mmCIF file of C-alpha atoms in Angstrom:
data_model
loop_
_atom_site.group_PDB
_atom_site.id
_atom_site.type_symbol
_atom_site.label_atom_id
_atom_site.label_comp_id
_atom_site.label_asym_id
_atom_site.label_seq_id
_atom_site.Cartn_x
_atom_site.Cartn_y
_atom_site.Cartn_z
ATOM 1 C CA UNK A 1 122.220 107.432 71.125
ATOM 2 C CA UNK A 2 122.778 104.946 74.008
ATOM 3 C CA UNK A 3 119.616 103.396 75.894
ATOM 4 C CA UNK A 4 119.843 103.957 79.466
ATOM 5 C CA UNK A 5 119.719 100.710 81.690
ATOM 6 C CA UNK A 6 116.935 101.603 83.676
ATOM 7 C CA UNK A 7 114.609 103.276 80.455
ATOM 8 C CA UNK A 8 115.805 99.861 78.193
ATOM 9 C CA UNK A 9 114.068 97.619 81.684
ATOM 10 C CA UNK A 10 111.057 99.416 81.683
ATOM 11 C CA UNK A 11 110.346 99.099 78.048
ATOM 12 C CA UNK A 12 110.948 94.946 78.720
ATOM 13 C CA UNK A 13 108.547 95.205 81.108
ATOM 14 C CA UNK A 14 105.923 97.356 79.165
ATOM 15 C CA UNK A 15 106.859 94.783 76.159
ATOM 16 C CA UNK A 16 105.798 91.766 78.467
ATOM 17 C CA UNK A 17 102.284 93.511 79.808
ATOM 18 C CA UNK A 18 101.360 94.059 76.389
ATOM 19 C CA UNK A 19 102.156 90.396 75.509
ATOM 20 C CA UNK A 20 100.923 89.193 78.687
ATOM 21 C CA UNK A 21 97.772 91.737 77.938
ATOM 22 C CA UNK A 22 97.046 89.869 74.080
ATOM 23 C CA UNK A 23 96.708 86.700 75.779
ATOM 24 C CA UNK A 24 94.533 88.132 78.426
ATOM 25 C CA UNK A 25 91.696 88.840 76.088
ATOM 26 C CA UNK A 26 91.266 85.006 74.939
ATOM 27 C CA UNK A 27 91.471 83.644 78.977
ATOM 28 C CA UNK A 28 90.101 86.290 80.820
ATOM 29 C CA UNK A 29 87.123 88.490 80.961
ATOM 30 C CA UNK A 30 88.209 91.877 80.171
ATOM 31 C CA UNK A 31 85.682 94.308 81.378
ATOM 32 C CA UNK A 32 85.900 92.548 84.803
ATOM 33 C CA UNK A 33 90.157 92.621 84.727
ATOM 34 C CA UNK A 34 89.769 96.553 83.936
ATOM 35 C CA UNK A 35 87.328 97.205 86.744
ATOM 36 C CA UNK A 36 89.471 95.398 89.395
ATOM 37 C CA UNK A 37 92.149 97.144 87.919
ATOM 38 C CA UNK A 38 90.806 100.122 88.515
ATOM 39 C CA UNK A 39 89.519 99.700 91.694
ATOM 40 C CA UNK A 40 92.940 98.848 93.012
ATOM 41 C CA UNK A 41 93.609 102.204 91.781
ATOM 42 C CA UNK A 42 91.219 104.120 93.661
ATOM 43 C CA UNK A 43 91.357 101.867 96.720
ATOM 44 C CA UNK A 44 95.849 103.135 96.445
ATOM 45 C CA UNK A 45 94.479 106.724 95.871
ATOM 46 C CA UNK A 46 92.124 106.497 98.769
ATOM 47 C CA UNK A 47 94.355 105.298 101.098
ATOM 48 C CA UNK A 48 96.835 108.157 100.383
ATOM 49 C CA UNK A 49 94.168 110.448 101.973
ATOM 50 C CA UNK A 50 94.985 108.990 105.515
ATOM 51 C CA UNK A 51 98.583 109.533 105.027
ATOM 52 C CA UNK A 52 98.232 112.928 104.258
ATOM 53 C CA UNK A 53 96.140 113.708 107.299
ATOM 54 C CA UNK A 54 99.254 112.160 109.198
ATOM 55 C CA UNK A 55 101.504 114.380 107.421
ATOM 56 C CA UNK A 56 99.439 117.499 108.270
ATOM 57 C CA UNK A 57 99.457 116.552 111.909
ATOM 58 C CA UNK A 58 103.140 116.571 112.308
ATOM 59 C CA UNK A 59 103.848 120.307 112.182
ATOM 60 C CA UNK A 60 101.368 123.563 111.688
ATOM 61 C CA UNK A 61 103.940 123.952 108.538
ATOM 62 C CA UNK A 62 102.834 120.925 107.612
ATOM 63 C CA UNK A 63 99.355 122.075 107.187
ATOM 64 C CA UNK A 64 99.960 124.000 103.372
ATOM 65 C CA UNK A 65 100.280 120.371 102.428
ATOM 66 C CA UNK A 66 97.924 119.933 99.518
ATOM 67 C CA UNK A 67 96.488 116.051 99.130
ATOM 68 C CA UNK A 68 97.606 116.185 95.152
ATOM 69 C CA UNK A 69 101.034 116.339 96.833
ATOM 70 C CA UNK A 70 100.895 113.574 98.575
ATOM 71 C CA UNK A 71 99.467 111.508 96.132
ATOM 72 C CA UNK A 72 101.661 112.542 93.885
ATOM 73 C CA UNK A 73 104.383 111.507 96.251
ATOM 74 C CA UNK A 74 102.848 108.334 96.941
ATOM 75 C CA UNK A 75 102.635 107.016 93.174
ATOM 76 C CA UNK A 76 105.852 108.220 92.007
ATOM 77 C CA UNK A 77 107.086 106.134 95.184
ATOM 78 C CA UNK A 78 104.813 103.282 94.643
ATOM 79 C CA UNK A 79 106.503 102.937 90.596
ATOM 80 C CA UNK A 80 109.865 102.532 92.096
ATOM 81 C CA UNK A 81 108.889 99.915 94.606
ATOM 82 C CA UNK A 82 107.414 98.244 92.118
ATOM 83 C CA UNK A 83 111.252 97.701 90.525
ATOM 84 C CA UNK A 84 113.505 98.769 92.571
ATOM 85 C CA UNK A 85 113.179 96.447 96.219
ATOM 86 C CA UNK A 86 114.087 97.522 99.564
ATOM 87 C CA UNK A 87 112.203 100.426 100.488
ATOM 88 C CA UNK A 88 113.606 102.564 97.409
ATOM 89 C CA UNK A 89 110.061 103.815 96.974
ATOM 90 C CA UNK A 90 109.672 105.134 100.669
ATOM 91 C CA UNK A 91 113.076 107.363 99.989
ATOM 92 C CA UNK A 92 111.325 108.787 96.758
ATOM 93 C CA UNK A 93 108.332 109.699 98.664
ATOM 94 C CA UNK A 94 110.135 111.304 101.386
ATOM 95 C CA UNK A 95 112.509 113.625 98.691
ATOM 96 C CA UNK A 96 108.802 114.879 96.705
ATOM 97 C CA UNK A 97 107.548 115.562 100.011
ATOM 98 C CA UNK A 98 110.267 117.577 101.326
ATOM 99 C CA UNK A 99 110.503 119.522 97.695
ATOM 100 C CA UNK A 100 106.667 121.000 98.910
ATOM 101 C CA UNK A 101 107.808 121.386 102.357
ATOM 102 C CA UNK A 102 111.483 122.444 102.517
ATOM 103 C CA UNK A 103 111.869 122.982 105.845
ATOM 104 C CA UNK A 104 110.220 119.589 106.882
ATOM 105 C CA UNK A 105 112.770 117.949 109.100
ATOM 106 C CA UNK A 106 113.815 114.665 107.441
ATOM 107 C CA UNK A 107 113.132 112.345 110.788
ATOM 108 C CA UNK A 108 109.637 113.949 110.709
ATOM 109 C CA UNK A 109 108.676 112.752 107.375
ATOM 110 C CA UNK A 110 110.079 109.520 107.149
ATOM 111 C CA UNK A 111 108.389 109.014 111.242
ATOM 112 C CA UNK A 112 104.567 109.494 109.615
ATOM 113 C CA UNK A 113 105.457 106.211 107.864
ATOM 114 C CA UNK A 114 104.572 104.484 111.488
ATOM 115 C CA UNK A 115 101.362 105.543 112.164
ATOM 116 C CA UNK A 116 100.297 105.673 108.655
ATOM 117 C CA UNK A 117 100.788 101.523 108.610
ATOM 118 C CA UNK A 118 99.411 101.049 111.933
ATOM 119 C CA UNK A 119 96.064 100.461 111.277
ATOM 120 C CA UNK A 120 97.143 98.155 108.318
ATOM 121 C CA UNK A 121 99.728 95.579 110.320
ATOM 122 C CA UNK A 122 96.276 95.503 112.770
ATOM 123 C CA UNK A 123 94.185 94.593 109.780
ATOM 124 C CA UNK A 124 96.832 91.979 108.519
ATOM 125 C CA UNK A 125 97.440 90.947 111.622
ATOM 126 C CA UNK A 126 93.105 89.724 112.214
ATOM 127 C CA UNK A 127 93.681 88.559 108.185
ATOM 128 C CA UNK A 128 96.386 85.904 109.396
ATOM 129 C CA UNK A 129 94.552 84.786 112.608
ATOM 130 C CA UNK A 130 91.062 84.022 110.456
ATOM 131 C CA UNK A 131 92.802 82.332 107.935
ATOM 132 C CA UNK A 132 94.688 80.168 110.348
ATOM 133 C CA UNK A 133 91.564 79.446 112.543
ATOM 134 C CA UNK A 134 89.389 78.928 109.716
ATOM 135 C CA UNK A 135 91.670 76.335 108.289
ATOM 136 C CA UNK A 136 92.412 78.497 105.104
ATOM 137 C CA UNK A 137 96.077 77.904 105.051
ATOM 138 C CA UNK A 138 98.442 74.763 105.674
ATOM 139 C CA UNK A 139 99.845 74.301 109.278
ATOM 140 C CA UNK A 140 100.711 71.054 110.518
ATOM 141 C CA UNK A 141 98.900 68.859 112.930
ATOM 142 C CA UNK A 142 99.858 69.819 115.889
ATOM 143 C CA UNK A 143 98.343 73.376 114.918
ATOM 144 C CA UNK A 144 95.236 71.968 113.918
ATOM 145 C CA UNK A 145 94.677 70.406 117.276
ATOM 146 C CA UNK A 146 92.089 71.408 119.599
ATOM 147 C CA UNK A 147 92.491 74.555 121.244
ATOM 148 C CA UNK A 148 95.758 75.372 118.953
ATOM 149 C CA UNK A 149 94.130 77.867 116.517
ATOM 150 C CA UNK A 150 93.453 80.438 120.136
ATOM 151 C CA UNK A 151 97.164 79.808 120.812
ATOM 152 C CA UNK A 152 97.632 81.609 117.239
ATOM 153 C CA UNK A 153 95.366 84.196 117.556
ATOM 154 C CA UNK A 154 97.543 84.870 120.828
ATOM 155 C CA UNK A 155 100.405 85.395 119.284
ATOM 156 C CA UNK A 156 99.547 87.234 116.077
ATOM 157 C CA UNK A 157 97.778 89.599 118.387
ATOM 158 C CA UNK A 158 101.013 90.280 120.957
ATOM 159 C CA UNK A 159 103.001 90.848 117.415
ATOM 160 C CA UNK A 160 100.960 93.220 116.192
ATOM 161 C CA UNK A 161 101.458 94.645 120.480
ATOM 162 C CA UNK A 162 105.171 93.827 119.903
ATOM 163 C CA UNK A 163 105.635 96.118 117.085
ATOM 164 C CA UNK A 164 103.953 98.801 119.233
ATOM 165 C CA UNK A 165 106.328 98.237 121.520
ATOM 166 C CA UNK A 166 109.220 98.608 119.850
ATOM 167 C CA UNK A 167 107.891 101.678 118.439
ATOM 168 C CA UNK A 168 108.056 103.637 122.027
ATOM 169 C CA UNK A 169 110.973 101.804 122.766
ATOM 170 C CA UNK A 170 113.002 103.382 119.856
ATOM 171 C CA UNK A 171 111.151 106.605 120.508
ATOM 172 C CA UNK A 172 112.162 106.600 124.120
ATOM 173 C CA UNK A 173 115.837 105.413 123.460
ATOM 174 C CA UNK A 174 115.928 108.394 120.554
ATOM 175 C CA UNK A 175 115.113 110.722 123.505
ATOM 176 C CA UNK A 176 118.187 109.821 125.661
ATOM 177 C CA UNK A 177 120.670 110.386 122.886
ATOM 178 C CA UNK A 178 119.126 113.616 121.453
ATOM 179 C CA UNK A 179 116.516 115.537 122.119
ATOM 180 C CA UNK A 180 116.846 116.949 119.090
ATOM 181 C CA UNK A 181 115.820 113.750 117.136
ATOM 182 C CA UNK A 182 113.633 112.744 119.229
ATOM 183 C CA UNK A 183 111.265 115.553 119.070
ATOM 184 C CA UNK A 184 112.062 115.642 115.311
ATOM 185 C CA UNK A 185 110.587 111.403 115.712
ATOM 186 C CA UNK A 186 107.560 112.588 118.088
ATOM 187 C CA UNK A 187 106.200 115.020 115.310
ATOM 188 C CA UNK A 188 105.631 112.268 112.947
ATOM 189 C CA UNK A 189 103.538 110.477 115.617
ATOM 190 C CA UNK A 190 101.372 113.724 116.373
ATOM 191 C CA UNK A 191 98.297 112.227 115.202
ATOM 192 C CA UNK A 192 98.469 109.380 117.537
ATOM 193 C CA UNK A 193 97.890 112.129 120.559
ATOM 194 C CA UNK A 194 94.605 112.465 119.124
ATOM 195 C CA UNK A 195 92.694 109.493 118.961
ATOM 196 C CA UNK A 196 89.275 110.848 117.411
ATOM 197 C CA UNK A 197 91.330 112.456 114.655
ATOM 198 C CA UNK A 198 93.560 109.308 114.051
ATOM 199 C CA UNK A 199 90.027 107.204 113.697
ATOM 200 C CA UNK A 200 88.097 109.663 111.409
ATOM 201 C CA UNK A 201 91.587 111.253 109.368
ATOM 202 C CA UNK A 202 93.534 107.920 108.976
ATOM 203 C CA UNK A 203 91.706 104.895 109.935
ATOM 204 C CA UNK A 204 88.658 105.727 107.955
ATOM 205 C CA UNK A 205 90.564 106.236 104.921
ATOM 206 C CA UNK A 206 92.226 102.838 105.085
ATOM 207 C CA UNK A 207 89.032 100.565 105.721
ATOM 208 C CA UNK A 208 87.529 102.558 102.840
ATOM 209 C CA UNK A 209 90.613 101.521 100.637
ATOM 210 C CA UNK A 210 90.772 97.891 102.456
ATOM 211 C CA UNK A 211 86.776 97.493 101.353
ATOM 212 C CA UNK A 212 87.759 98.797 97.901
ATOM 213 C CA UNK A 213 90.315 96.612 97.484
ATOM 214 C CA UNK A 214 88.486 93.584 98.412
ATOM 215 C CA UNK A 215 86.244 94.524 95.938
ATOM 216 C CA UNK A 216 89.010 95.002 93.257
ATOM 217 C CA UNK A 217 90.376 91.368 94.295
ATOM 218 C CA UNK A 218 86.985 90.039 93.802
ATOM 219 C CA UNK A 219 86.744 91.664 89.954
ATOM 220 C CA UNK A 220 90.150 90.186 89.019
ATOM 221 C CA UNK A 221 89.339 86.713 90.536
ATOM 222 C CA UNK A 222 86.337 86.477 88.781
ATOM 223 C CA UNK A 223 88.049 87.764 85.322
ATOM 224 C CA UNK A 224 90.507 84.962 85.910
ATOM 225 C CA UNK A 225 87.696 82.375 85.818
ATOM 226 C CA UNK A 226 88.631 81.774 89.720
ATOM 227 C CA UNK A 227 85.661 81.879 92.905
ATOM 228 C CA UNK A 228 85.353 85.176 93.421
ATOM 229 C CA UNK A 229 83.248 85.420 96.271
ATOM 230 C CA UNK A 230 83.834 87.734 99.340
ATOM 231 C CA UNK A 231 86.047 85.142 101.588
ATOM 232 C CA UNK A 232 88.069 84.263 98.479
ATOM 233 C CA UNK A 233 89.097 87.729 98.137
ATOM 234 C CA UNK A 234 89.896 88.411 101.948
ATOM 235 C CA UNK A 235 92.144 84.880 101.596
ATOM 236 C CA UNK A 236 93.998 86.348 98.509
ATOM 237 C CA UNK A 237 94.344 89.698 100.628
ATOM 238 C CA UNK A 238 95.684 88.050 103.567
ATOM 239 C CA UNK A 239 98.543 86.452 101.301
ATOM 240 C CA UNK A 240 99.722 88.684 98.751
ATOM 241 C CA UNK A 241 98.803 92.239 97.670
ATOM 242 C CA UNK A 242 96.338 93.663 99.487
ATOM 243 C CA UNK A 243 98.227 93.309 104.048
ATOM 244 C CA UNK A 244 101.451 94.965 104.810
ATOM 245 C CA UNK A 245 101.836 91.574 106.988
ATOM 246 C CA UNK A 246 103.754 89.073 104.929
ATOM 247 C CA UNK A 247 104.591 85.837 104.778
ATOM 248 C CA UNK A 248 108.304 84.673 105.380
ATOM 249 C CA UNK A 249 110.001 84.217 102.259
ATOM 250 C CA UNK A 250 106.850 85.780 100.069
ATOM 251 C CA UNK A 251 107.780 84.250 96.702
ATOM 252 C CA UNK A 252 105.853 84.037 93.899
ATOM 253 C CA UNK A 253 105.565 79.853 94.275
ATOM 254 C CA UNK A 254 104.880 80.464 97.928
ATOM 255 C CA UNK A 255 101.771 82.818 97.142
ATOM 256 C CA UNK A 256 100.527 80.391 94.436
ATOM 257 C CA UNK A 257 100.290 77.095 96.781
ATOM 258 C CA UNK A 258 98.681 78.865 99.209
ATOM 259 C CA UNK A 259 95.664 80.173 96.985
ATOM 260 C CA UNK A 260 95.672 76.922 95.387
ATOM 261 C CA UNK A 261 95.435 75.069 99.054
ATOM 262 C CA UNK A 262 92.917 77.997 100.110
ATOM 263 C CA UNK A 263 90.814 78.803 97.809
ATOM 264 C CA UNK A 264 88.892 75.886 97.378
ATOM 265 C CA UNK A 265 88.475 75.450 101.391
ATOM 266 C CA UNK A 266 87.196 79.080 101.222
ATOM 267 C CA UNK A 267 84.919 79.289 98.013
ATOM 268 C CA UNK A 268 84.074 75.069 98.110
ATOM 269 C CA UNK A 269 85.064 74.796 94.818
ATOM 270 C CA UNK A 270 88.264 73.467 93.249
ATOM 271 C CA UNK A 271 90.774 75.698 91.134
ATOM 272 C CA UNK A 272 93.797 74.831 89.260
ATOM 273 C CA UNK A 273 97.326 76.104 89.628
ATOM 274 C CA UNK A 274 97.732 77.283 86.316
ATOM 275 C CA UNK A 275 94.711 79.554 87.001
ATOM 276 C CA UNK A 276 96.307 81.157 89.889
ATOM 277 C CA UNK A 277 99.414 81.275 88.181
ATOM 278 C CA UNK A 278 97.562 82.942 85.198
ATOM 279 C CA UNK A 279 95.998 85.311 87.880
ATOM 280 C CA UNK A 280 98.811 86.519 89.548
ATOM 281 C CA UNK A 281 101.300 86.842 86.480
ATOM 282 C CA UNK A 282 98.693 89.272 84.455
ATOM 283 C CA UNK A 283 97.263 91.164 87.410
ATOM 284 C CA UNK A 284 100.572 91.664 89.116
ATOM 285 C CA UNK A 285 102.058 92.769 85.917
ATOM 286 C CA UNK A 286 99.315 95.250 84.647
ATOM 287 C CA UNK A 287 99.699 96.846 88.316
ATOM 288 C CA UNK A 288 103.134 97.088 87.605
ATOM 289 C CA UNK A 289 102.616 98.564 84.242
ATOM 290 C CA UNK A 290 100.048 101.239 86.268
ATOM 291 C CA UNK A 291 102.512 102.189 88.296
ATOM 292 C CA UNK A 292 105.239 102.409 86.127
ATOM 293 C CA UNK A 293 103.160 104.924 83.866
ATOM 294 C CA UNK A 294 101.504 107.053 86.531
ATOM 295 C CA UNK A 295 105.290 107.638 88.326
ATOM 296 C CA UNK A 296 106.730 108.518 85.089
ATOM 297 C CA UNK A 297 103.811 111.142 84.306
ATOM 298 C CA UNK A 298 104.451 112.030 88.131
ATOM 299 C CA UNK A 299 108.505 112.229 87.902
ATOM 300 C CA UNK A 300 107.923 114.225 84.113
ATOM 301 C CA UNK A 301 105.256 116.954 85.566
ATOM 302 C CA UNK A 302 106.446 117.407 88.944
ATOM 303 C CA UNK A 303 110.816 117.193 88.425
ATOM 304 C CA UNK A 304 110.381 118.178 84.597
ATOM 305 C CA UNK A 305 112.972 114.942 83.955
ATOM 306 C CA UNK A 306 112.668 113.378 80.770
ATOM 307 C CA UNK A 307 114.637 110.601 81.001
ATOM 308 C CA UNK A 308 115.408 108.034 84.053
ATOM 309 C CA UNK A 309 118.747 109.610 84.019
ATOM 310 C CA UNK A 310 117.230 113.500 84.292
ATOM 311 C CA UNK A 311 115.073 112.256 87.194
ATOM 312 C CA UNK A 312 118.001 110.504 89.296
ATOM 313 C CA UNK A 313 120.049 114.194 88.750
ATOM 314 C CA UNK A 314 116.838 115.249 89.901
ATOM 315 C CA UNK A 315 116.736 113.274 93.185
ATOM 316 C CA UNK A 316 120.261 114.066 93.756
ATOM 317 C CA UNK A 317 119.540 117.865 93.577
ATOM 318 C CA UNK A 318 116.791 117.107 96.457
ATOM 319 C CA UNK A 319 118.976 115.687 98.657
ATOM 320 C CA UNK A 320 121.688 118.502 98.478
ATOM 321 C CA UNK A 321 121.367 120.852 101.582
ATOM 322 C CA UNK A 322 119.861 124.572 101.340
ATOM 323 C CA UNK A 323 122.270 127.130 100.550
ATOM 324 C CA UNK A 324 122.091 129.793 103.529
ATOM 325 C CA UNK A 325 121.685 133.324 101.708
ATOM 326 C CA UNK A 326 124.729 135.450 102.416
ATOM 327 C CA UNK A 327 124.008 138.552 104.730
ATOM 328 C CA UNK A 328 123.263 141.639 102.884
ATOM 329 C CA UNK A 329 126.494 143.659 102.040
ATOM 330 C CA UNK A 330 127.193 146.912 104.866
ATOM 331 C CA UNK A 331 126.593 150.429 102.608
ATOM 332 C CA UNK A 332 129.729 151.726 101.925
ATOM 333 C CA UNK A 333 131.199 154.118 104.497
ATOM 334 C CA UNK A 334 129.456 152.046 107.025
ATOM 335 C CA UNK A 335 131.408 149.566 109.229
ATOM 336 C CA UNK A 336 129.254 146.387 109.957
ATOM 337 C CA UNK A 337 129.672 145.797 113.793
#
């Protein structure tokens, strides 16, 4: 039989980890590569906990939200963003959450996204400024001047305000042209009206998962025979996987001369670019591979699809509108009024 496209990609992919994962053993330390693997995957799986206090916020329907739900929602979309690009993963979460709660309004859902990043453009947003003022990435010499590296600081901090902003300002423009969506919008930022909740439910959860993650970062540098000390890892987390802040074109070449211009200002010793290379190809693509697998057992459990193809006729039956039941039939001899 045929090999659907998408099943026939995955398998290259799977077929390049496990090359990528035989070449690993000779160059890398193993035990260390497994346990930053795996605490990536805890730091992802705590994280997921402040997102679904978010959801839970939104509506008291909302509340019968279990957190397996939303985790499960969050991996399956976390496999497709990890091949599939703009924001396909976000859409995925959005349809698995809505199959739990079916009367959760659409705008509502997809709103909880905002506050549930908050907290993490803030934290990318201090990861920029302290590599910039600590001389951890490459600006040119008029940044490096006296009195420059506050000017930064400045302006990565009105961003992060910026983006704030433009939050209420949608929110407030939504309200003049329906009321409607706009209250649909508000629910999704209910946790933001309480502040002590937001800190303890959301913002808790994702310093947990950011000091997990550093820790993670720190296991794989050190498997890939790179410094692996604590402001290494908070330099490779302000450039690549661990910040929702990115850098302007974010290609792989991009990510590799910065770590190779950082990392030796940050640990004081020198690395090579073949070792970063080496770093990011193996770790990026046994996270892929982790994602890949736990969305499949995800899409296979939750949808009952066995093939790529099954699960997209899946996603297209989540998106159809609910029937409305037809109104029960008059007795006969009776004349409905």
């Amino acid at each position: 039989m045929p090999i659907d496209p998408l099943a026939a990609s995955v398998v290259d992919i799977l077929g390049a980890v496990g090359e990528l994962a035989a070449g690993a053993g000779r160059r890398f330390d193993v035990p260390l590569l497994v346990a930053g693997l795996a605490l990536h995957l805890l730091a992802d799986v705590v994280r997921n906990g402040g997102w679904h206090t978010v959801l839970r916020a939104a509506s008291p329907a909302h509340r019968a939200l279990r957190l397996r739900d939303v985790q499960a929602a969050a991996f399956a979309g976390g496999g497709v963003s990890a091949i599939v690009p703009a924001r396909a993963g976000d859409v995925v979460k959005v349809a698995l959450i809505r199959r739990r709660l079916p009367d959760a309004r659409l705008p509502t859902v997809m709103a909880t996204f905002v506050p549930e990043t908050l907290f993490e453009w803030c934290v990318g947003a201090a990861l920029l400024v302290w590599a910039l003022t600590a001389g951890y990435l490459p600006v040119d010499a008029v940044a490096r001047a006296p009195g420059v590296a506050a000017d930064h600081a400045v302006v990565a901090l009105l961003a992060a305000v910026g983006v704030a902003g433009v939050v209420v300002a949608v929110g407030l423009l939504a309200h003049r042209l329906a009321h409607r969506l706009y209250r649909d919008i508000a629910a999704g930022f209910a946790i933001l009206r309480h502040p002590g909740r937001f800190v303890t439910g959301v913002v808790s959860f994702q310093l947990a998962s950011r000091v997990v993650r550093l820790g993670a970062i720190a296991c794989c540098l050190s498997a890939s025979r790179l410094p692996g000390d604590a402001a290494a890892a908070a330099l490779v987390m302000a450039v690549e996987g661990g910040t929702r802040v990115r850098f302007g074109p974010a290609t792989a070449a991009l990510r590799a001369g910065l770590l190779v211009y950082g990392l030796p200002a940050a640990a004081g010793s020198a690395v090579s670019l073949s070792a970063v290379l080496a770093y990011m190809a193996v770790v990026h693509s046994m996270r892929t591979a982790m994602a890949l697998l736990i969305a499949a057992g995800v899409v296979v459990t939750t949808l009952d699809a066995r093939s790529p193809r099954a699960a997209l006729d899946a996603f297209r039956r989540l998106r159809e509108p609910a029937v409305e039941p037809l109104p029960p039939e008059a007795p006969q001899g009776v004349t409905a009024r």
